[in-house]
XYZ file of C-alpha atoms in Angstrom:
575
model
C -41.714 -33.495 192.229
C -38.565 -33.182 194.191
C -36.018 -32.444 191.458
C -35.383 -28.965 192.359
C -35.037 -29.687 196.051
C -32.568 -32.495 195.418
C -30.645 -30.390 192.914
C -30.186 -27.584 195.519
C -29.350 -29.900 198.463
C -26.870 -31.760 196.322
C -25.059 -28.563 195.371
C -24.976 -27.213 198.889
C -23.627 -30.492 200.322
C -20.982 -30.742 197.496
C -19.775 -27.163 198.178
C -19.778 -27.631 201.810
C -17.615 -30.920 201.716
C -15.256 -29.325 199.168
C -14.519 -26.249 201.476
C -14.728 -27.896 204.921
C -12.333 -30.813 204.286
C -9.159 -28.978 203.352
C -10.112 -26.177 205.744
C -10.265 -28.673 208.580
C -6.834 -30.072 207.695
C -5.332 -26.601 207.502
C -6.827 -25.919 211.082
C -5.246 -29.056 212.473
C -1.770 -27.792 211.060
C -2.273 -24.370 212.589
C -0.476 -24.117 215.920
C -0.024 -20.552 216.727
C -2.687 -20.534 219.272
C -2.748 -24.210 220.076
C -4.986 -25.026 223.018
C -6.223 -21.356 223.235
C -9.942 -20.382 223.318
C -11.387 -17.477 221.274
C -11.203 -15.252 224.414
C -7.379 -15.703 224.480
C -6.842 -14.994 220.617
C -8.848 -14.301 217.611
C -8.737 -15.944 214.213
C -7.430 -14.019 210.951
C -9.679 -15.984 208.539
C -13.236 -17.430 209.241
C -14.807 -19.608 206.618
C -18.391 -20.508 206.919
C -20.538 -23.212 204.996
C -24.004 -24.156 205.893
C -27.695 -24.598 204.916
C -30.062 -21.595 204.690
C -33.812 -20.826 204.614
C -35.001 -17.853 202.523
C -38.355 -16.154 203.053
C -38.896 -13.580 200.329
C -41.808 -11.121 200.495
C -42.667 -9.379 197.220
C -44.845 -9.512 194.091
C -44.027 -9.014 190.282
C -46.746 -7.407 188.284
C -46.253 -9.332 185.003
C -47.687 -7.781 181.770
C -50.374 -9.857 180.053
C -51.005 -10.301 176.285
C -54.538 -9.250 176.810
C -53.374 -6.040 178.388
C -52.976 -5.002 182.066
C -50.748 -6.913 184.561
C -51.089 -9.967 186.867
C -49.390 -10.045 190.333
C -47.254 -13.051 191.031
C -45.676 -13.462 194.516
C -42.479 -15.416 195.559
C -42.618 -18.550 197.797
C -40.299 -19.408 200.628
C -37.210 -21.347 199.659
C -36.672 -24.192 202.206
C -33.280 -25.423 200.917
C -30.256 -23.160 200.262
C -26.610 -22.853 200.795
C -24.679 -20.089 202.208
C -20.870 -19.814 202.111
C -18.846 -16.743 203.376
C -15.140 -15.792 204.149
C -13.986 -13.085 206.354
C -10.645 -11.611 206.668
C -10.183 -9.729 210.072
C -7.917 -6.656 210.385
C -7.955 -6.970 214.232
C -9.761 -8.722 216.985
C -13.103 -7.162 216.128
C -13.326 -5.772 212.518
C -13.053 -7.546 209.184
C -14.098 -7.775 205.611
C -16.451 -10.380 204.398
C -17.472 -11.975 201.148
C -20.548 -14.177 200.760
C -22.121 -16.463 198.316
C -25.616 -17.929 198.720
C -27.963 -19.989 196.466
C -31.530 -20.514 197.106
C -33.626 -22.484 194.443
C -36.947 -24.317 194.906
C -37.813 -25.066 191.444
C -36.439 -24.944 187.956
C -37.289 -24.354 184.300
C -36.777 -26.638 181.397
C -35.263 -25.634 178.103
C -38.789 -25.630 176.476
C -40.107 -23.371 179.193
C -42.172 -26.136 180.970
C -42.275 -25.977 184.817
C -40.407 -28.902 186.608
C -40.694 -27.450 190.059
C -43.251 -28.279 192.784
C -44.973 -24.841 192.888
C -45.424 -24.115 189.181
C -42.858 -21.286 189.247
C -39.125 -20.851 189.124
C -38.346 -18.919 192.334
C -34.552 -19.001 192.501
C -31.898 -16.483 194.126
C -28.227 -16.331 193.768
C -26.375 -13.821 195.861
C -22.893 -12.489 195.757
C -21.882 -9.938 198.211
C -19.220 -8.160 199.996
C -19.005 -5.855 202.999
C -17.835 -5.325 206.781
C -18.223 -7.669 209.702
C -17.934 -6.995 213.260
C -17.420 -9.779 215.898
C -17.290 -9.696 219.751
C -15.365 -12.766 220.979
C -16.278 -13.572 224.563
C -15.054 -17.128 225.374
C -17.267 -19.740 224.129
C -19.786 -17.448 222.234
C -18.992 -15.089 219.500
C -21.757 -12.725 218.437
C -21.303 -10.908 215.174
C -23.055 -8.343 212.812
C -22.481 -7.474 209.181
C -23.458 -5.369 206.372
C -22.947 -6.379 202.635
C -23.620 -4.803 199.195
C -24.854 -7.561 196.905
C -25.295 -8.582 193.309
C -28.443 -10.736 193.137
C -29.509 -12.970 190.363
C -33.133 -13.338 190.757
C -35.596 -15.780 188.909
C -39.255 -14.546 188.560
C -42.270 -16.249 190.068
C -43.840 -16.791 186.650
C -40.921 -18.389 184.721
C -39.336 -15.017 184.428
C -35.779 -15.244 182.986
C -33.119 -14.803 185.668
C -31.921 -11.271 185.932
C -29.018 -9.619 187.821
C -29.920 -6.631 190.067
C -28.547 -4.733 193.309
C -29.131 -5.892 196.793
C -28.339 -5.361 200.408
C -27.900 -7.683 203.352
C -27.881 -6.682 206.973
C -27.856 -9.039 209.936
C -25.879 -11.016 212.470
C -25.577 -14.251 214.315
C -23.941 -16.212 217.054
C -21.198 -18.869 216.805
C -20.322 -21.565 219.466
C -16.693 -22.068 219.913
C -15.895 -25.896 220.053
C -12.658 -27.348 221.295
C -12.498 -29.463 218.193
C -9.307 -29.216 216.069
C -7.609 -27.197 218.796
C -10.536 -24.693 218.847
C -10.475 -24.017 215.162
C -14.019 -25.384 214.524
C -17.065 -23.404 215.535
C -20.863 -24.088 215.088
C -22.823 -21.200 213.795
C -25.962 -21.521 216.065
C -27.813 -19.110 213.795
C -27.446 -16.329 211.359
C -30.369 -14.149 210.780
C -30.336 -11.606 207.973
C -32.499 -9.044 206.108
C -32.004 -9.132 202.404
C -33.429 -6.614 199.835
C -33.203 -7.549 196.119
C -34.152 -5.613 193.142
C -34.619 -7.175 189.540
C -36.115 -5.695 186.408
C -37.437 -8.632 184.061
C -38.417 -6.124 181.350
C -41.618 -4.758 179.900
C -42.196 -7.716 177.523
C -45.072 -10.235 177.654
C -43.140 -13.255 176.486
C -41.024 -14.141 178.168
C -42.740 -12.670 181.176
C -41.494 -9.275 182.298
C -42.033 -7.062 185.360
C -40.195 -5.613 188.090
C -39.466 -7.099 191.452
C -38.523 -5.335 194.926
C -38.092 -8.089 197.298
C -37.684 -7.947 201.181
C -36.443 -11.309 202.443
C -35.717 -12.864 205.693
C -32.833 -15.381 205.728
C -31.917 -17.927 208.339
C -28.786 -19.964 208.186
C -26.819 -22.467 210.226
C -23.551 -24.427 209.614
C -19.878 -24.569 210.470
C -17.111 -22.030 210.813
C -13.496 -22.862 210.277
C -10.910 -20.570 211.949
C -7.559 -20.096 210.239
C -4.685 -18.040 211.393
C -4.444 -16.079 214.566
C -4.452 -12.372 215.631
C -2.520 -13.157 218.820
C -0.382 -10.370 220.160
C 3.337 -11.022 220.083
C 5.121 -12.008 223.146
C 5.088 -9.198 225.693
C 8.127 -7.007 226.473
C 9.853 -8.162 229.602
C 12.171 -6.141 231.757
C 14.463 -6.781 234.803
C 16.067 -4.194 236.786
C 18.972 -4.198 239.330
C 20.803 -1.903 241.643
C 24.457 -1.807 242.066
C 25.654 -1.589 244.855
C 22.580 -2.529 246.598
C 23.672 -0.999 250.081
C 25.485 2.508 250.408
C 26.244 5.269 252.769
C 24.643 8.630 251.855
C 26.676 10.229 249.069
C 27.539 7.044 247.145
C 25.994 6.752 243.823
C 23.973 3.662 242.741
C 23.703 2.435 239.324
C 20.364 1.108 237.928
C 20.586 -1.332 235.021
C 17.564 -2.425 233.033
C 17.619 -5.443 230.717
C 14.640 -5.830 228.437
C 13.591 -9.009 226.647
C 11.349 -9.807 223.587
C 12.147 -6.476 222.003
C 11.427 -5.970 218.227
C 14.740 -4.978 216.709
C 12.605 -3.029 214.181
C 11.019 -0.996 216.833
C 12.272 1.993 218.983
C 12.812 1.363 222.641
C 12.436 4.008 225.385
C 13.399 3.487 228.971
C 12.121 5.415 231.897
C 12.890 5.651 235.602
C 11.254 7.124 238.717
C 12.139 7.205 242.260
C 14.102 9.335 244.671
C 17.201 10.982 243.167
C 17.307 8.852 239.973
C 18.311 10.278 236.663
C 18.721 8.693 233.193
C 16.840 7.534 230.254
C 18.867 4.696 228.683
C 19.403 1.207 229.736
C 21.263 2.542 232.771
C 20.545 5.342 235.202
C 22.189 6.772 238.265
C 20.835 7.477 241.807
C 22.327 10.489 243.622
C 22.143 9.432 247.456
C 23.532 12.482 248.844
C 20.135 13.970 249.877
C 18.600 10.710 250.694
C 17.782 9.835 254.380
C 18.663 6.323 255.525
C 16.307 3.683 254.477
C 15.202 1.190 251.655
C 14.226 2.918 248.255
C 12.484 1.469 245.228
C 13.287 2.538 241.664
C 10.364 2.081 239.080
C 11.965 0.918 235.787
C 9.959 0.862 232.459
C 10.501 0.144 228.865
C 8.171 0.926 225.937
C 8.595 -0.103 222.262
C 7.069 0.871 219.206
C 7.233 3.262 216.239
C 9.107 6.387 217.077
C 6.669 8.717 218.986
C 4.155 6.018 219.425
C 5.951 3.685 221.853
C 3.866 1.609 224.239
C 0.526 2.260 222.555
C -0.172 -1.483 222.785
C -0.292 -3.440 226.021
C 2.360 -5.928 224.969
C 4.803 -3.091 224.208
C 5.253 -2.137 227.736
C 7.505 -3.657 230.477
C 8.100 -2.612 234.101
C 10.090 -3.775 236.917
C 11.648 -2.429 240.204
C 14.978 -2.279 241.861
C 15.769 -1.642 245.512
C 18.644 -0.383 247.524
C 19.451 0.614 250.859
C 20.887 3.800 252.232
C 22.810 3.035 255.576
C 22.857 5.660 258.203
C 25.987 7.004 259.736
C 25.910 6.716 263.611
C 24.541 10.088 264.951
C 26.362 12.057 267.601
C 25.295 12.333 271.165
C 25.049 15.420 273.323
C 24.387 16.501 276.935
C 23.246 19.912 278.150
C 23.247 21.682 281.451
C 22.615 25.267 282.880
C 24.257 27.037 285.728
C 22.585 28.614 287.558
C 19.167 26.742 287.064
C 17.209 29.499 288.678
C 17.647 33.130 288.065
C 15.650 36.462 288.581
C 14.214 38.470 285.825
C 16.964 40.122 283.801
C 19.671 37.772 285.043
C 21.694 35.300 282.859
C 22.766 31.767 282.939
C 25.575 29.744 281.334
C 24.585 26.732 279.070
C 27.211 24.039 278.724
C 26.971 21.353 275.896
C 29.065 18.311 275.405
C 28.936 16.369 272.032
C 30.471 13.118 270.989
C 30.593 11.660 267.401
C 31.250 7.750 267.025
C 32.941 8.280 263.830
C 35.008 11.446 265.157
C 33.278 13.620 262.582
C 33.449 17.403 262.885
C 30.578 18.754 265.193
C 28.694 22.003 265.033
C 26.723 23.351 267.915
C 23.593 25.422 267.989
C 21.103 26.574 270.792
C 17.581 27.730 271.115
C 15.411 28.998 273.836
C 11.554 28.996 274.250
C 11.751 32.521 275.701
C 14.408 35.199 276.181
C 17.692 35.192 274.040
C 20.637 32.625 273.913
C 23.975 33.383 272.085
C 26.847 31.136 271.444
C 27.855 28.501 268.778
C 30.619 26.491 270.640
C 30.386 24.175 273.553
C 29.108 27.093 275.766
C 26.274 29.660 275.326
C 24.735 32.425 277.512
C 20.900 32.615 278.185
C 19.502 36.140 279.045
C 16.151 36.189 280.638
C 15.440 39.759 279.459
C 11.930 39.993 278.071
C 11.081 36.580 279.065
C 8.048 35.632 281.212
C 8.493 34.044 284.519
C 8.555 30.378 284.989
C 10.375 27.540 283.291
C 12.202 28.269 280.066
C 13.164 25.300 277.854
C 16.764 25.413 276.502
C 17.747 23.008 273.506
C 21.282 22.236 272.775
C 21.808 20.820 269.196
C 24.925 19.267 267.583
C 25.268 18.146 264.034
C 28.109 16.376 262.082
C 29.149 17.140 258.356
C 26.909 14.185 257.115
C 23.664 15.979 258.422
C 23.238 13.574 261.406
C 21.962 15.506 264.333
C 21.328 15.120 268.117
C 19.928 17.327 270.727
C 19.428 17.603 274.455
C 17.226 19.777 276.714
C 17.742 21.615 279.920
C 15.585 24.198 281.952
C 16.159 27.584 283.494
C 13.516 28.735 285.986
C 12.892 32.563 286.025
C 11.475 33.480 289.593
C 8.318 35.473 289.527
C 8.223 38.582 291.588
C 5.581 38.798 294.419
C 2.225 39.752 292.870
C 0.627 43.135 293.511
C -2.159 43.347 295.963
C -5.690 42.277 294.601
C -7.962 45.293 294.500
C -11.511 44.827 296.024
C -15.006 46.073 295.769
C -15.575 49.140 298.274
C -18.878 49.661 299.874
C -19.886 53.420 299.520
C -22.870 55.143 301.047
C -26.372 53.653 301.008
C -29.824 55.344 300.090
C -33.006 54.880 302.244
C -36.413 54.766 300.627
C -38.478 54.564 303.890
C -39.570 58.231 304.265
C -41.820 58.670 301.103
C -44.465 56.010 301.507
C -46.520 57.037 298.565
C -43.417 56.960 296.321
C -41.321 54.252 297.777
C -38.889 54.036 294.900
C -38.184 57.710 294.368
C -34.844 59.245 294.671
C -35.455 62.021 297.077
C -33.259 65.038 298.012
C -31.651 63.080 300.928
C -30.471 60.444 298.370
C -28.814 63.069 296.168
C -26.144 63.765 298.589
C -24.974 60.011 298.553
C -25.306 59.788 294.757
C -23.287 62.977 294.410
C -20.421 61.391 296.204
C -20.590 58.393 294.264
C -20.360 60.459 291.083
C -17.219 62.204 292.527
C -15.523 58.848 293.341
C -16.221 57.569 289.601
C -14.798 60.821 288.297
C -11.678 60.384 290.372
C -11.206 56.952 289.322
C -12.026 56.683 285.604
C -11.181 52.997 285.262
C -13.523 52.066 288.215
C -17.053 51.196 287.998
C -20.133 51.462 290.426
C -22.754 48.763 291.091
C -25.951 49.910 292.635
C -27.660 47.012 294.684
C -31.390 47.550 295.642
C -33.443 45.929 298.273
C -37.168 45.579 299.210
C -38.875 44.457 302.347
C -41.162 41.526 302.754
C -44.277 43.547 302.317
C -43.107 44.724 298.863
C -41.925 41.246 297.820
C -45.421 39.902 298.608
C -46.980 42.704 296.377
C -44.643 41.874 293.549
C -45.408 38.087 293.971
C -49.230 38.770 293.673
C -48.863 41.070 290.656
C -46.871 38.323 288.881
C -49.467 35.723 289.424
C -52.198 38.236 288.344
C -50.145 38.923 285.239
C -49.873 35.236 284.414
C -53.679 35.035 284.450
C -54.689 38.210 282.812
C -51.472 39.110 280.710
C -52.127 42.879 281.436
C -51.212 43.709 284.919
C -48.023 45.731 285.514
C -45.706 44.188 288.137
C -43.835 46.489 290.425
C -40.162 45.273 291.276
C -39.153 47.491 294.146
C -35.627 46.626 294.541
C -34.776 46.652 290.874
C -36.687 50.012 290.410
C -34.803 51.657 293.221
C -31.546 50.811 291.667
C -32.437 51.722 288.187
C -33.760 55.078 289.499
C -30.665 55.752 291.348
C -28.506 54.903 288.099
C -30.753 57.338 286.176
C -29.932 60.193 288.562
C -26.171 59.525 288.117
C -26.582 59.336 284.234
C -28.899 62.305 283.592
C -28.101 64.585 286.490
C -24.170 63.922 287.013
C -23.282 62.846 283.371
C -21.777 59.513 284.255
C -21.415 57.201 281.343
C -24.218 54.480 281.808
C -21.766 51.566 280.918
C -19.805 52.210 283.979
C -22.800 51.657 286.194
C -24.390 48.253 286.889
C -27.646 47.515 288.732
C -28.453 44.529 290.933
C -30.835 43.278 293.651
C -30.301 41.208 296.634
C -32.782 39.134 298.782
C -31.982 41.255 301.839
C -35.092 42.628 303.549
C -34.917 46.202 303.520
C -35.786 49.513 301.508
C -32.234 50.681 300.607
C -29.796 50.937 297.637
C -26.267 50.063 298.593
C -23.705 51.677 296.436
C -20.395 50.077 295.604
C -17.261 51.164 293.919
C -15.573 48.342 291.806
C -11.887 49.403 290.993
C -10.192 47.972 287.930
C -9.220 44.358 288.526
C -11.686 43.731 291.320
C -14.367 41.015 291.014
C -17.664 42.428 292.228
C -19.202 38.937 292.257
C -16.621 37.452 294.387
C -16.434 40.358 296.805
C -20.364 40.863 297.127
C -21.989 37.396 296.585
C -25.633 36.841 296.324
C -26.742 39.639 293.873
C -28.841 39.245 290.742
C -28.345 41.714 287.739
C -31.340 43.860 286.959
C -33.037 43.466 283.464
C -32.863 47.079 282.426
C -34.761 46.264 279.251
C -37.853 45.552 281.286
C -37.352 47.813 284.263
C -37.166 51.584 283.043
C -36.300 54.731 285.046
C -39.232 56.639 286.797
C -39.497 60.308 286.316
C -39.068 62.418 289.445
C -42.598 64.008 289.651
C -43.468 66.042 292.697
C -46.705 65.026 294.554
C -49.730 67.091 293.835
C -50.583 69.776 296.452
C -53.249 68.848 298.867
C -56.434 70.991 298.980
C -57.942 71.810 302.440
C -61.719 72.076 302.513
C -63.346 74.670 304.649
C -65.778 73.449 307.298
C -69.148 74.854 306.948
């Protein structure tokens, strides 16, 4: 009953032992990555041996002697062996060859069934293709795709036939520390396998055609051989000689590379202030460098010409430092004589410089205003064109190494006495007490005052006029009542007597006398009266300071009133 099972198991076990024993011994002898895990290196060869379960799904329509066909289906194969070898081109991609055998039953020479299910379901797979792995420490997932040659036995004692097949799947390996990390356990390998076999059209032996979709599960051991570990990385040391110089002395940078491949091309590079060179040595010109500590970045790349440094281990870098020592700078003092002058006068500037190394000195001068001339130890400052007040003078000295020093002094230009400040002038005033019925009307008596205001503005074209209106207590009370009524009804007109008088007076000056309205301002005051007080504001005068307590009129709300004469009174005859 168990003959087919024992036959397959024995074959699988024998092959596993034959492969695993020498492979394990070879793994023990491999020391290129001794003590390293799979996340530090990758094997060049992987050999797998294990047990496999196959679940085929498909039927074979077998011709019958009586005519027609009868469908026969495949059974799962519980015992099988799977063997594969993979060669990896790099850490991730390789080529794989695979051999698998799954057999449940067998067939005797006289055709009698000796299997357990009354059939001879058996499968032999030879395949090759590509594999992708992803080493991540202790776990290595993988996927692969193979093109197969399949030897398929039929489910009704069909003679074994070869046919094409495809395998696609993947799995996961657990990397053990055994044999210096060369032994892994394949936790699982799950594959989809397609197989095709044509047993022929005959009745005896049974014919038919099989298209099989199979699921395959495997587990076993993986032996890692060889290593795809990168070569030792390129190293680089870099030094500066001398490491401390004065400006103008050259510094030599020397690079020394290690672990270079003599078959590869090496390219050196340098970066930093003043460095030039592309070989094993470079030169730093310190003439233009300021005192301080400088770092030069040194680099080397190796590889095929034009492709140097494409891999991480082909690059090396280092740094070298050197110090530029400063010359002691000169010192300088600076003075002015006299220190206080009038506008247009001059002052003599004297500078005294000292160099600790007795280097040649050059003097220069600058002033925040006015002009200064001279390039020796003395110079002349002229205040022409300069504003009054303190003027800063800077004396500067420099040596032939570019070191400088400066000192400051001050010359004060006295300001002339200021001109008298113009002030607002009060002109005539207009009374609005005579016309009770039209208390804001500019009458003929007011014209004489306004005509004089117009003359004053014409004589002083840069002056302006301000007309300040007043109202008495009774008028203010009327305005207050109208404002309250307007708040309630939103319709009432409010009469602002003081502002209306000022606006009417301005209208006369604009429309009757041709004065530019921008030269006339209107305002009101809290003074109790019925006047418009006229003011002349010369250029430079400040009306608000001279006449405090006024409020500008909002001329967008208060408009001029037309000068309409009163209607004539009609006298009625007594009867």
